[in-house]
Short mmCIF file of C-alpha atoms in Angstrom, two decimals:
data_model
loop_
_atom_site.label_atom_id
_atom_site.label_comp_id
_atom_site.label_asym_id
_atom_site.label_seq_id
_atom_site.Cartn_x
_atom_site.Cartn_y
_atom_site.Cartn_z
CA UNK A 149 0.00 0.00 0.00
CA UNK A 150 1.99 2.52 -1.64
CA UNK A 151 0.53 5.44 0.69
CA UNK A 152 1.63 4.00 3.93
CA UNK A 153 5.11 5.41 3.32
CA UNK A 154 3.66 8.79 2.77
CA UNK A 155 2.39 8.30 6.47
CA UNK A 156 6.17 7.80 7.58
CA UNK A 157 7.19 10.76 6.28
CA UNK A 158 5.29 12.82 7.49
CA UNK A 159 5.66 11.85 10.95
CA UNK A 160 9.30 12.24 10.53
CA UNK A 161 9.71 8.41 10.79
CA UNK A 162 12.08 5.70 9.14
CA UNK A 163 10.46 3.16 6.97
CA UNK A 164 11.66 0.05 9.26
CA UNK A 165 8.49 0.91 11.73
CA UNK A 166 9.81 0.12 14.93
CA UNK A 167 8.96 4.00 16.88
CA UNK A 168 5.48 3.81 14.78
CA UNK A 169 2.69 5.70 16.95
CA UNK A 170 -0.15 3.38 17.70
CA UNK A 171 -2.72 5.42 15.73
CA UNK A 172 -0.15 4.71 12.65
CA UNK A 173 0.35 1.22 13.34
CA UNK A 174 -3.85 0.71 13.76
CA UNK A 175 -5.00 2.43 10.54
CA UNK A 176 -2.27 0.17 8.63
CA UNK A 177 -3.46 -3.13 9.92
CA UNK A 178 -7.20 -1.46 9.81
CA UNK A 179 -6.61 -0.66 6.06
CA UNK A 180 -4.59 -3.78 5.62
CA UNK A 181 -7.69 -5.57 6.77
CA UNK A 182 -10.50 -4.45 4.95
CA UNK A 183 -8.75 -3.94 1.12
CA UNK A 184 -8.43 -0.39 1.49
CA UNK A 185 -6.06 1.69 -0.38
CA UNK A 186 -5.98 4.94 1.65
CA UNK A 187 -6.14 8.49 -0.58
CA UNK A 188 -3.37 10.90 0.49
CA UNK A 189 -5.59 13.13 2.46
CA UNK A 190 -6.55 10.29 4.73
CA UNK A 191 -2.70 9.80 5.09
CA UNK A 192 -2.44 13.24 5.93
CA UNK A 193 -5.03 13.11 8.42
CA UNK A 194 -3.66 10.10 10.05
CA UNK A 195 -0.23 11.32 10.27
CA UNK A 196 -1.90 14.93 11.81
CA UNK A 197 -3.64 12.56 14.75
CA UNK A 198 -0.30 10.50 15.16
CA UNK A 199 1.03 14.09 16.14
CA UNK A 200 -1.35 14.87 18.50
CA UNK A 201 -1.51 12.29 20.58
CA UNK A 202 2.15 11.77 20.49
CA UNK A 203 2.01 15.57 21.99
CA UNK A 204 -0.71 14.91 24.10
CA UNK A 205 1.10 11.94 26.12
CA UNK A 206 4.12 13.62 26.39
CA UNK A 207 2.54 16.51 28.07
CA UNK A 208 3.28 18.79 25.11
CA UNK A 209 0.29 21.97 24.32
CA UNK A 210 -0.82 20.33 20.83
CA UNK A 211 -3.75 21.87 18.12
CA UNK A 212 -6.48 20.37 17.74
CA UNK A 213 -8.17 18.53 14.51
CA UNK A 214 -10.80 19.52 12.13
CA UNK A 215 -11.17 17.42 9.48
CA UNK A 216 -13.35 18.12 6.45
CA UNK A 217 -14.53 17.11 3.14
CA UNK A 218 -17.64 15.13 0.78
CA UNK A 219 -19.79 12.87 1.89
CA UNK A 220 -18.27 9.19 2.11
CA UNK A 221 -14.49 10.07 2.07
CA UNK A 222 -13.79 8.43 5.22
CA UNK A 223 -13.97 10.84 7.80
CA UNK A 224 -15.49 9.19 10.72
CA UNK A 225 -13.90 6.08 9.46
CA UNK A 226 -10.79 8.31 10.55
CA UNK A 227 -12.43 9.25 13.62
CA UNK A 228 -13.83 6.00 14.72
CA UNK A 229 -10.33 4.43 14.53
CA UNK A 230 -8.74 7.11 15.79
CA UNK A 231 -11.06 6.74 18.99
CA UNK A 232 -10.36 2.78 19.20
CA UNK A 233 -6.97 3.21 18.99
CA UNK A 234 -6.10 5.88 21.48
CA UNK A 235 -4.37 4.53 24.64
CA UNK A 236 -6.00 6.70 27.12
CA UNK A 237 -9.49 6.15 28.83
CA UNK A 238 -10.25 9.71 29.27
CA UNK A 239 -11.87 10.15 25.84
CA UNK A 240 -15.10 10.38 24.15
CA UNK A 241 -16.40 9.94 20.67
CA UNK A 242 -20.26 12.22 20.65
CA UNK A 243 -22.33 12.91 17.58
CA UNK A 244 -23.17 16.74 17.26
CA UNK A 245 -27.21 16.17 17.64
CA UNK A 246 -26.35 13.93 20.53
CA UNK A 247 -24.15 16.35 22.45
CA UNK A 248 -26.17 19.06 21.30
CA UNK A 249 -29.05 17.62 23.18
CA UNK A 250 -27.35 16.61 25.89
CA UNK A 251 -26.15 19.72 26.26
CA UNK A 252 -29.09 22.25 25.83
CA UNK A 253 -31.02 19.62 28.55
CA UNK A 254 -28.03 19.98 30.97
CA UNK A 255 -27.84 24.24 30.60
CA UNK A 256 -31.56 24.26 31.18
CA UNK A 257 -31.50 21.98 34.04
CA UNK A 258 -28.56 24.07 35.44
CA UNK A 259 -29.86 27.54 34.45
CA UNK A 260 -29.72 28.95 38.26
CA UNK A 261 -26.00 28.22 37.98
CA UNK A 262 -23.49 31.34 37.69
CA UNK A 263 -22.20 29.37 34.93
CA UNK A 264 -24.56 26.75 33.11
CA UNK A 265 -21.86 25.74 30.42
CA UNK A 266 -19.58 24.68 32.90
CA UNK A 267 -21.23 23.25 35.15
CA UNK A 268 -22.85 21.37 32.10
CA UNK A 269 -19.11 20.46 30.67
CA UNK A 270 -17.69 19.00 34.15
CA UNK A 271 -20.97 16.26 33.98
CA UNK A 272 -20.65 15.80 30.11
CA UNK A 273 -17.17 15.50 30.33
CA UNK A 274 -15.77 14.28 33.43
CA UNK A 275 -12.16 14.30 33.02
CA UNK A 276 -12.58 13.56 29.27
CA UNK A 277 -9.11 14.57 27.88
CA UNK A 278 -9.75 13.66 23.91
CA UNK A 279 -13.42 14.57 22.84
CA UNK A 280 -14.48 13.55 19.41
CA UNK A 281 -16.68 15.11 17.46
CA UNK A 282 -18.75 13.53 14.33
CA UNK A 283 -20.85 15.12 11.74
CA UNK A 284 -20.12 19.02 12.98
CA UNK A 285 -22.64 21.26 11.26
CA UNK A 286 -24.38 24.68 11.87
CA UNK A 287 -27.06 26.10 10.33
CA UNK A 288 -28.69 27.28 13.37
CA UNK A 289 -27.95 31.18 14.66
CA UNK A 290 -28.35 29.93 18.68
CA UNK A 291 -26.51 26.83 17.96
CA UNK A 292 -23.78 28.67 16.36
CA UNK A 293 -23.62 31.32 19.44
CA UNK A 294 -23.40 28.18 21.64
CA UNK A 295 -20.93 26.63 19.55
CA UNK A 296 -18.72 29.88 19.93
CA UNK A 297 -18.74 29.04 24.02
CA UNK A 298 -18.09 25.64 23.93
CA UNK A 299 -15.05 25.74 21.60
CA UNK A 300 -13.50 28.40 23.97
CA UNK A 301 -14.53 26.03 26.65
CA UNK A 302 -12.72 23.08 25.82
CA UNK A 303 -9.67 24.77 24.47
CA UNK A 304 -9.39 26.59 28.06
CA UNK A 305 -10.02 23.10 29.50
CA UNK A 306 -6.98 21.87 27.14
CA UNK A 307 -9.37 19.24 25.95
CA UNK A 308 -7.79 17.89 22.51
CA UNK A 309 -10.91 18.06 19.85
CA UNK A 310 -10.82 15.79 16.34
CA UNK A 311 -14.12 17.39 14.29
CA UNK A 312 -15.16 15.99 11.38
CA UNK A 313 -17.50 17.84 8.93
CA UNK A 314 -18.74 18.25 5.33
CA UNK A 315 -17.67 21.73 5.52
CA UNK A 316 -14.25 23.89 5.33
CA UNK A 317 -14.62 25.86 8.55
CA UNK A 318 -15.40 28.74 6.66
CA UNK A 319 -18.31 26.96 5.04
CA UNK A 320 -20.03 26.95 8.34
CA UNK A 321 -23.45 28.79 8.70
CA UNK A 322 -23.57 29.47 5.26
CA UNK A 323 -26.79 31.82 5.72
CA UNK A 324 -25.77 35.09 4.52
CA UNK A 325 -27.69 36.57 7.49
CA UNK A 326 -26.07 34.97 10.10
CA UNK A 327 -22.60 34.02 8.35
CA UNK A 328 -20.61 37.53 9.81
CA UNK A 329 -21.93 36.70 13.20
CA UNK A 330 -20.03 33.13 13.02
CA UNK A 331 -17.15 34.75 12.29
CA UNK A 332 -15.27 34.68 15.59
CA UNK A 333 -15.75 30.82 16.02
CA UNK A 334 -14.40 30.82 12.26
CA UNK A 335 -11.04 32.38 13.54
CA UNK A 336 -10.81 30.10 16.78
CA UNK A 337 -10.88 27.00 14.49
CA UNK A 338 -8.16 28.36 12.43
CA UNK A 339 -6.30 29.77 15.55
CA UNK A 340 -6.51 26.80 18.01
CA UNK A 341 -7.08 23.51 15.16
CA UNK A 342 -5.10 21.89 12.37
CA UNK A 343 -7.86 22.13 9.56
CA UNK A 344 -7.41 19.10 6.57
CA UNK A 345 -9.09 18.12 3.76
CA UNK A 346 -10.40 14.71 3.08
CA UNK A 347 -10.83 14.19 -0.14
CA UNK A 348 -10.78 11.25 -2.68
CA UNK A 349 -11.99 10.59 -6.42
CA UNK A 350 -13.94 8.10 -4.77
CA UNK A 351 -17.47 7.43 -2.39
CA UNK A 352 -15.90 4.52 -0.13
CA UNK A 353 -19.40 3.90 1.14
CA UNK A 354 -19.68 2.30 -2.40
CA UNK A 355 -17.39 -0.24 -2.10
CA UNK A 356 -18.43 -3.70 -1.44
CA UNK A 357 -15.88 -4.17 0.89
CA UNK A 358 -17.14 -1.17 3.22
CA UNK A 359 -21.01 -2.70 3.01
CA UNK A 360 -20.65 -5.27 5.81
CA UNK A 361 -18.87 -2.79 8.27
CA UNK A 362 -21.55 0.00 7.86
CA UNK A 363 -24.26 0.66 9.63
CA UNK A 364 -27.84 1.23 8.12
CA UNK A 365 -27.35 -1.75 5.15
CA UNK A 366 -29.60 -4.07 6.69
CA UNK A 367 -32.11 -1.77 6.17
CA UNK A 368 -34.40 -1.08 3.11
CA UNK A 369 -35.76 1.57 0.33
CA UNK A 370 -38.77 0.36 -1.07
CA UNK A 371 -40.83 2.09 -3.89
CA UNK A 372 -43.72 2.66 -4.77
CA UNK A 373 -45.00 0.33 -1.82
CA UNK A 374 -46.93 -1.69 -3.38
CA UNK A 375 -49.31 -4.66 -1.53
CA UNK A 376 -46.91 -7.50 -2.89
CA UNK A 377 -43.58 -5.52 -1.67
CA UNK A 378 -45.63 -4.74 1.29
CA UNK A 379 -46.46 -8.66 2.27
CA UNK A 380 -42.58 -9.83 1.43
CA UNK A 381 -42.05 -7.02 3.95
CA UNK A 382 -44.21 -8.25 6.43
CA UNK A 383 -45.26 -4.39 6.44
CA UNK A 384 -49.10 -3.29 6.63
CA UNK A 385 -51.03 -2.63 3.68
CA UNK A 386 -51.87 0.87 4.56
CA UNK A 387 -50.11 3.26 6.97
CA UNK A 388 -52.78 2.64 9.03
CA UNK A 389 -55.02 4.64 11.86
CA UNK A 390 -52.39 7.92 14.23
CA UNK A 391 -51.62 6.56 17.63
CA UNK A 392 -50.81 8.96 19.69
CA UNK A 393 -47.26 8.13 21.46
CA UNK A 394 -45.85 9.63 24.55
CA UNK A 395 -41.86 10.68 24.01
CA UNK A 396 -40.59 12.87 27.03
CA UNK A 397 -43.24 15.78 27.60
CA UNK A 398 -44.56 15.55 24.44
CA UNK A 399 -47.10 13.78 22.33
CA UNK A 400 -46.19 12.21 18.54
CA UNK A 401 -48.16 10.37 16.22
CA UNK A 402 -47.43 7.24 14.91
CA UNK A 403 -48.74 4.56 13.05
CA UNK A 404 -47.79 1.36 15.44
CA UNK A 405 -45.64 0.37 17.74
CA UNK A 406 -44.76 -3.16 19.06
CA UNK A 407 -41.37 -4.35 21.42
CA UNK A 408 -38.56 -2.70 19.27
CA UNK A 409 -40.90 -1.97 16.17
CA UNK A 410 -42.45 2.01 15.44
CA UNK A 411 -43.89 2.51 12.80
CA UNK A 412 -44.05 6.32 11.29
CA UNK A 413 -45.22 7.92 8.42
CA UNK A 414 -43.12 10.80 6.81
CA UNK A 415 -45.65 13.50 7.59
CA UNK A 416 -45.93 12.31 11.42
CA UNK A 417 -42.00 12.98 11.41
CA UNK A 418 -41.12 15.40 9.17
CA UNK A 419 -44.34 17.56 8.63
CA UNK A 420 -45.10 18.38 12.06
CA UNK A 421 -42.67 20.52 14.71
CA UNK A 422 -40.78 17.64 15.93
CA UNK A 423 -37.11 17.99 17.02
CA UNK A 424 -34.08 16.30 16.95
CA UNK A 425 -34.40 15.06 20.32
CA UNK A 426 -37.60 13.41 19.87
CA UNK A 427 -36.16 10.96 17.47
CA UNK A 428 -33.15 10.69 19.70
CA UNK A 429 -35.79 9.60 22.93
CA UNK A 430 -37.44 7.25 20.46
CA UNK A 431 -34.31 5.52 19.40
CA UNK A 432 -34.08 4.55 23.46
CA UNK A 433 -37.04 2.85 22.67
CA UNK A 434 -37.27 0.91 19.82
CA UNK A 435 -34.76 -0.25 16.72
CA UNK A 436 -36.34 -1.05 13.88
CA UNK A 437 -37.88 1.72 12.34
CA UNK A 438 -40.90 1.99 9.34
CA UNK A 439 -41.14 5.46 7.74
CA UNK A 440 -44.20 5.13 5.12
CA UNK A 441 -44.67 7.53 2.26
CA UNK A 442 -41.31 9.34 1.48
CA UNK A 443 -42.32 12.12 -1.41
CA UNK A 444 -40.21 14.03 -3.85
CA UNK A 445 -38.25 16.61 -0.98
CA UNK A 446 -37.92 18.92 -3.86
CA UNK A 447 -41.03 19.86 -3.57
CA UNK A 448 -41.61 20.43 0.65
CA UNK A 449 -40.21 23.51 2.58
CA UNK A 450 -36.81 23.71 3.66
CA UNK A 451 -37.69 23.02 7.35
CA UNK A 452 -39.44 19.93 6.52
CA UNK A 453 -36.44 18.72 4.38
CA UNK A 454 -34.14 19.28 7.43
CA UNK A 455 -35.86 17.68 9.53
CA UNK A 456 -35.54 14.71 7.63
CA UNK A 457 -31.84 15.36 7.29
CA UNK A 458 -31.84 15.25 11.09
CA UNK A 459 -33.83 12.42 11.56
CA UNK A 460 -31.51 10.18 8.85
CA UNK A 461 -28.74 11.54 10.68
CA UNK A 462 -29.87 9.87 14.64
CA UNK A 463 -31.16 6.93 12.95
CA UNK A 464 -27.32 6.16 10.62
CA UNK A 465 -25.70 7.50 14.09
CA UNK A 466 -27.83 4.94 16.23
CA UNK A 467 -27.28 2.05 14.06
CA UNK A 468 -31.01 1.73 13.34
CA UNK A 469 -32.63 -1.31 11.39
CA UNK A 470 -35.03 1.70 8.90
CA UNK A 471 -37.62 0.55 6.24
CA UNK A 472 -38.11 3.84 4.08
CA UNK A 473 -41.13 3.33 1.84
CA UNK A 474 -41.22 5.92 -1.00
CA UNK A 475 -43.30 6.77 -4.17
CA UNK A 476 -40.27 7.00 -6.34
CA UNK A 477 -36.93 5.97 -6.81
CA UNK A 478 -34.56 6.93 -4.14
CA UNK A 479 -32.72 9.66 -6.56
CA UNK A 480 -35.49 10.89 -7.48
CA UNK A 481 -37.04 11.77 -4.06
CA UNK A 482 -33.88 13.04 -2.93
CA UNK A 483 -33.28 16.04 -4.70
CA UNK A 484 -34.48 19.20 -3.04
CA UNK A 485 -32.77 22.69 -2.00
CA UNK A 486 -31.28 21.66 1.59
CA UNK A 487 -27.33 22.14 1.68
CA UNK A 488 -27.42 18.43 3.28
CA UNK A 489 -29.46 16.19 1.30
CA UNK A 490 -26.01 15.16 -0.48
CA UNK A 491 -25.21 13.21 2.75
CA UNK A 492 -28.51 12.18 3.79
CA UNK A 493 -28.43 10.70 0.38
CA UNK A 494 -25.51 9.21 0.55
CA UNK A 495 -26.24 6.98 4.13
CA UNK A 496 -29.58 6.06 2.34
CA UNK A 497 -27.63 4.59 -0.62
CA UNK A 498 -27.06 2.47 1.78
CA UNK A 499 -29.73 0.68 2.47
CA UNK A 500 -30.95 -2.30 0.82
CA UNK A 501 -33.47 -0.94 -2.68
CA UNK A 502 -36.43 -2.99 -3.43
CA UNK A 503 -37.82 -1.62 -6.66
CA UNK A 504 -40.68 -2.67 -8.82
CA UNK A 505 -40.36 -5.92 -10.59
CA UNK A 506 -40.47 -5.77 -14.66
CA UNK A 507 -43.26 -6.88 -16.01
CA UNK A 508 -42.56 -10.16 -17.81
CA UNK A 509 -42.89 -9.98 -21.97
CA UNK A 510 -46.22 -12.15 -22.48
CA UNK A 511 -45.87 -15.36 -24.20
CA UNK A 512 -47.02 -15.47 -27.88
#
């Protein structure tokens, strides 16, 4: 693997291996092991985390990571190995609508407190010297002011941060309206991280090879939804009558639920003012989702198209069994005006397509 040199060098280490850090020496056996030839950026980024932690355990100040690129060029493939292999215990691996959550309930529960983002921190946290940080994305104006506190947080705290994202940092909050207001957390990534590209010529959630290590490919798309794809499925007919469904303070609709099993349909989800942390209460609850009746996104508002960006995004995060029953081909319903449809797209490519069956010529 002709790139594994590349690695060497730029650590500043000889070709025989033997003072390889352990982050080197895992994403060479890792890459070794599933057929992977790594692009250079990946090398890059490996060599950047080698760095770090070889800083970090010597007790040396060290930068930070952000790591960015397109969907399905192996960032938190970097990040989840970079988590496994670390040799510490103080360290965390969050998604950003997980911590998000967690940390929005944990500022309101501690709102009395002189300072709620600390206090918050020292429970999220707990001594947590490496915090990584999937899927980092703003397109929220209190989000991003929040985002602006915690980064100055955890660099005070010396915490070392590996972000992945879809975005360059100054891609972030691309609203024209908000954008200038960003701005300082813009500077504080370039000031306090190491920002690299990911990049390859090719989608590695394509390869066959990456299928069985994946999460989500058990899963199906079906279209249209027809009564014969339905019965294989073992899936009602019809969506069938709203339940009403408890989740924290609130009250959902759904279609069914049994053990594990829920049963939406896309309007119940998507249409209606849920949030982010309903799904992520519901995934406490039950793994194998149904979500009935996917239309062409092009055609709803923005806010309902996020939302279901959101709610692909706990579900691929949570290593959820979905059914997604649509009226049209996958492609087809996914095009639409939201900035992140191209990765919401790209985890449903994922999943397991049952289309129509041809029509067989008749016999003359």
């Amino acid at each position: 693997m002709a790139v594994l040199p590349l690695i060497r060098r730029l650590l500043g280490k000889h070709a025989d291996g033997h003072d390889d850090s352990p982050i080197q020496t895992f994403f060479e056996n890792k890459a070794r092991q599933q057929g992977y030839t790594l692009s250079a950026g990946q090398a890059q980024a490996i060599a950047a985390m080698a760095r770090a932690i070889q800083r970090l355990l010597a007790g040396q100040p060290t930068r930070s990571l952000y790591l960015h690129g397109p969907v399905g060029r192996g960032k938190s493939w970097l990040l989840d190995g970079f988590f496994q292999a670390l040799p510490i215990a103080e360290k965390q691996r969050v998604h950003f609508h997980d911590f998000f959550a967690q940390l929005h309930r944990g500022m309101f529960a501690h709102q009395k407190a002189e300072d709620a983002l600390a206090v918050t921190l020292d429970e999220l946290l707990d001594g947590c010297r490496v915090l990584c940080f999937d899927e980092f994305h703003v397109h929220d104006i209190g989000d991003a002011m929040l985002i602006t506190r915690l980064f100055k947080a955890l660099f005070q705290r010396g915490v070392l941060v590996l972000v992945t994202s879809n975005y360059a940092p100054e891609g972030l909050l691309p609203n024209p309206l908000y954008h200038e207001r960003f701005k300082p957390v813009i500077d504080l990534i370039a000031t306090r991280m190491e920002v690299l590209e990911v990049s390859s010529p090719k989608d590695f959630r394509s390869l066959p090879q990456a299928h069985s290590v994946q999460r989500f490919t058990t899963g199906q798309y079906v279209w249209p939804g027809t009564p014969t794809q339905r019965a294989a499925l073992g899936l009602p007919v019809t969506d069938g009558p709203a339940q009403h469904l408890t989740v924290g303070n609130r009250q959902l609709i759904c279609r069914q639920h049994h053990a594990r099993t829920i049963a939406f349909t896309f309007s119940d989800l998507c249409e209606q003012l849920t949030a982010v942390m309903d799904y992520l209460l519901l995934c406490e609850d039950f793994d194998h989702w149904i979500i009935d009746g996917l239309p062409h996104l092009a055609e709803c508002p923005i806010a309902v198209q996020q939302r279901f960006i959101n709610l692909v995004d706990v579900l691929y995060d949570k290593d959820k069994h979905l059914i997604l029953i649509g009226e049209q081909p996958l492609a087809q319903a996914m095009s639409g005006q939201a900035i992140d449809l191209a990765r919401t797209a790209s985890r449903l490519n994922q999943l397991q397509h049952a289309s129509p069956q041809p029509v067989p010529d008749p016999v003359s």
